PDB file of C-alpha atoms in Angstrom:
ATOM      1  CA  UNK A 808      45.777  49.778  54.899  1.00 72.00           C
ATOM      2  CA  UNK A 809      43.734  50.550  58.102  1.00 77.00           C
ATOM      3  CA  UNK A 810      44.313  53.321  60.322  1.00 79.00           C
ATOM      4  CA  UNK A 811      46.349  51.923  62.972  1.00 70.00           C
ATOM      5  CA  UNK A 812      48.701  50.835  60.396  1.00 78.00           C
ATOM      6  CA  UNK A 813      48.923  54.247  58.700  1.00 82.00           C
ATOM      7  CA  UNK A 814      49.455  55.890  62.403  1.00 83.00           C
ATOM      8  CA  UNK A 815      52.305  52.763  62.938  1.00 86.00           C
ATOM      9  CA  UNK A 816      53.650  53.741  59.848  1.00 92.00           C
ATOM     10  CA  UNK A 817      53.894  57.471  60.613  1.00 93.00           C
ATOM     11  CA  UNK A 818      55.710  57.142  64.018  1.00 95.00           C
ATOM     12  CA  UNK A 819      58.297  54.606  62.635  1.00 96.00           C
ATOM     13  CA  UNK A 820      58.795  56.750  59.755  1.00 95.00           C
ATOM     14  CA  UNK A 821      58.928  59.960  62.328  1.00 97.00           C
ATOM     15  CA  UNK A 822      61.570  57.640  64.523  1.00 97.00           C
ATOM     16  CA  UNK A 823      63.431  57.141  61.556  1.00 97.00           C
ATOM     17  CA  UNK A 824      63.663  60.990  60.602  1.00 97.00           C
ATOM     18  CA  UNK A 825      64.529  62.069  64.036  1.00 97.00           C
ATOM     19  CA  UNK A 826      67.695  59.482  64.126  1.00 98.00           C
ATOM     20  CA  UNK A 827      68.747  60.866  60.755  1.00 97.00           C
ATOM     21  CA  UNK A 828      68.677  64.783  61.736  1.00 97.00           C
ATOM     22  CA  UNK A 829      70.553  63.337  64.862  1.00 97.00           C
ATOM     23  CA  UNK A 830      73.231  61.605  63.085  1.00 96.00           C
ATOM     24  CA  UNK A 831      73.415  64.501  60.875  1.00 96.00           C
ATOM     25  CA  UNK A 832      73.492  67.315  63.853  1.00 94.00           C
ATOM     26  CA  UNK A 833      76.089  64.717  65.681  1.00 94.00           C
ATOM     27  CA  UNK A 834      74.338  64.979  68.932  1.00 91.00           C
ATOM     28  CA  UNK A 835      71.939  62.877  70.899  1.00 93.00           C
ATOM     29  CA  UNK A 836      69.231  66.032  71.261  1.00 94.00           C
ATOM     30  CA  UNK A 837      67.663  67.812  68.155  1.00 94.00           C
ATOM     31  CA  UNK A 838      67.899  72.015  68.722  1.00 94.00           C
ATOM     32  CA  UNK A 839      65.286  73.548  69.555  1.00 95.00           C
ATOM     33  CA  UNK A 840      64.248  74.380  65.630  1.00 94.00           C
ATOM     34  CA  UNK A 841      64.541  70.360  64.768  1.00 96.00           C
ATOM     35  CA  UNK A 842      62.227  69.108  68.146  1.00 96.00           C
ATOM     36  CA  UNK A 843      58.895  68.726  66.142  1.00 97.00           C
ATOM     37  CA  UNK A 844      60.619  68.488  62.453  1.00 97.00           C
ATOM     38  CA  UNK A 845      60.407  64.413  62.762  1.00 97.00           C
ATOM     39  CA  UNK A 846      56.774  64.192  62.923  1.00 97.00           C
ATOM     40  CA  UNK A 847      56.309  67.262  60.416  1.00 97.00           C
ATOM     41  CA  UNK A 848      58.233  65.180  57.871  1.00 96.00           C
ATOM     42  CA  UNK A 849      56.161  61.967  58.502  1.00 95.00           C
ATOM     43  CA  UNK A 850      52.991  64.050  58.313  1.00 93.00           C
ATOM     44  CA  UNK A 851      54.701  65.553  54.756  1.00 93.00           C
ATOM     45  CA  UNK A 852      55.274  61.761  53.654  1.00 91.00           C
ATOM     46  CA  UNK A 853      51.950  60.420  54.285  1.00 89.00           C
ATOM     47  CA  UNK A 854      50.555  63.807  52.062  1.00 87.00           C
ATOM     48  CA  UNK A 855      53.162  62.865  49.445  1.00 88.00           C
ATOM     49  CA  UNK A 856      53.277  59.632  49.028  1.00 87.00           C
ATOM     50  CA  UNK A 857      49.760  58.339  50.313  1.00 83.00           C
ATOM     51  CA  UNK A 858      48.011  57.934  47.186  1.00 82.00           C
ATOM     52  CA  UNK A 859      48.787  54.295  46.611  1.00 82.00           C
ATOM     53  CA  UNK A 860      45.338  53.210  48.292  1.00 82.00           C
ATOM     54  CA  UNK A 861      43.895  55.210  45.932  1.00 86.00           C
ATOM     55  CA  UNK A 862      41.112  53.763  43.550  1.00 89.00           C
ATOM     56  CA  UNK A 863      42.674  55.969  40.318  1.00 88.00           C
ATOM     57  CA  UNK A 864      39.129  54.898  38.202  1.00 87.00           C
ATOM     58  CA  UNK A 865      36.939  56.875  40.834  1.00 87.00           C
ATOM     59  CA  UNK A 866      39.054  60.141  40.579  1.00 86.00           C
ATOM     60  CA  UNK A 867      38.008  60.442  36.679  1.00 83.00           C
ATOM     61  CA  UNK A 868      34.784  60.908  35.382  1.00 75.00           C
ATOM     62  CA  UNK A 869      33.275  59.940  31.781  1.00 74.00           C
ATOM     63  CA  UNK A 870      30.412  61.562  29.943  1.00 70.00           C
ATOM     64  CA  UNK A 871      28.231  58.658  28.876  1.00 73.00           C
ATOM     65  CA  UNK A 872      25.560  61.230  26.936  1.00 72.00           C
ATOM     66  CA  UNK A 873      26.081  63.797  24.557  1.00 68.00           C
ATOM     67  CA  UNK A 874      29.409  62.918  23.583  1.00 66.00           C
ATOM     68  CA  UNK A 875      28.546  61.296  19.995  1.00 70.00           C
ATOM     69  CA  UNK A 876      28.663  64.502  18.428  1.00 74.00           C
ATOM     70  CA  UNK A 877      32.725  65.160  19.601  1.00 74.00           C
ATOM     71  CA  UNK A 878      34.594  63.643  17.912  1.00 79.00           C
ATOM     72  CA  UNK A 879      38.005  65.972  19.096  1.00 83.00           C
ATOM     73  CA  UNK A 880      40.905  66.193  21.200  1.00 85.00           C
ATOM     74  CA  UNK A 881      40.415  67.274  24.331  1.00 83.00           C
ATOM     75  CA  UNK A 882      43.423  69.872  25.601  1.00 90.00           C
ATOM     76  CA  UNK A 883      44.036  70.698  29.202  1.00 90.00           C
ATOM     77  CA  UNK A 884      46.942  72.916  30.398  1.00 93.00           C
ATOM     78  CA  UNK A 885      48.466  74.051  33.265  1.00 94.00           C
ATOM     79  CA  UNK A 886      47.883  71.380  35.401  1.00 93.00           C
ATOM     80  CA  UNK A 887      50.587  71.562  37.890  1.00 94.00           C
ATOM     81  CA  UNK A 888      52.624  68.241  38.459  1.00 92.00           C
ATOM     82  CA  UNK A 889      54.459  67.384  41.995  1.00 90.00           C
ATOM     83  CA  UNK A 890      56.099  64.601  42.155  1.00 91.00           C
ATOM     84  CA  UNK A 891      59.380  62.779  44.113  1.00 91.00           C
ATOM     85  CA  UNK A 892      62.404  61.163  42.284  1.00 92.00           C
ATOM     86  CA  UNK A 893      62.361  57.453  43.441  1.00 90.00           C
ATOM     87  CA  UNK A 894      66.364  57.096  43.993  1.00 94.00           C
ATOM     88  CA  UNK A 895      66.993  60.223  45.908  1.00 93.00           C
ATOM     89  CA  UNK A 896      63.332  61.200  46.833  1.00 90.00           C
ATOM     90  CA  UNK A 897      63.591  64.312  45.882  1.00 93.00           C
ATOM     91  CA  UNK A 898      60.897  66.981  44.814  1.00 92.00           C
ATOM     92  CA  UNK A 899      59.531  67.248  41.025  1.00 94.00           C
ATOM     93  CA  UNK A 900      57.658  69.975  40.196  1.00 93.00           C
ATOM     94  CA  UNK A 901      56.494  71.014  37.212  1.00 89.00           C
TER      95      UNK A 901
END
């Protein structure tokens, strides 16, 4: 996706958000405290959920020499995990 998509994207999606918090305020002006929440959001969205452009294989990294003497399990813990539910998109964290 090029840029001028992604910054499309973001507005529409920013559009989108402002129409909700006015449907949900039942007025045709957000409050003061609401004016810049649409594009906040949108920026929070594209953090969130922009990793689908993502080439996964170039994030991980192998170790082609001195590895034929391990022959174990690997643990790593306490990775943090954030995530959103796909039907309600809400947050996951664990």
């Amino acid at each position: 996706m090029n840029e001028f998509t992604k910054m499309t994207n973001r507005a529409e999606i920013s559009h989108s958000i402002e129409k909700i918090l006015k449907l949900i305020e039942g007025g045709d002006d957000l409050r003061e405290g609401l004016v810049e929440t649409p594009e906040r959001v949108a920026k929070a969205y594209a953090t969130w959920f922009g990793g689908y452009d993502v080439d996964i294989a170039s994030l991980f990294k192998t170790f082609e020499d001195g590895g034929e003497c391990c022959n174990e399990m690997v643990i790593v813990r306490d990775i943090p995990v954030y995530s959103h539910c796909e039907h309600h998109m809400a947050p996951i964290i664990g």
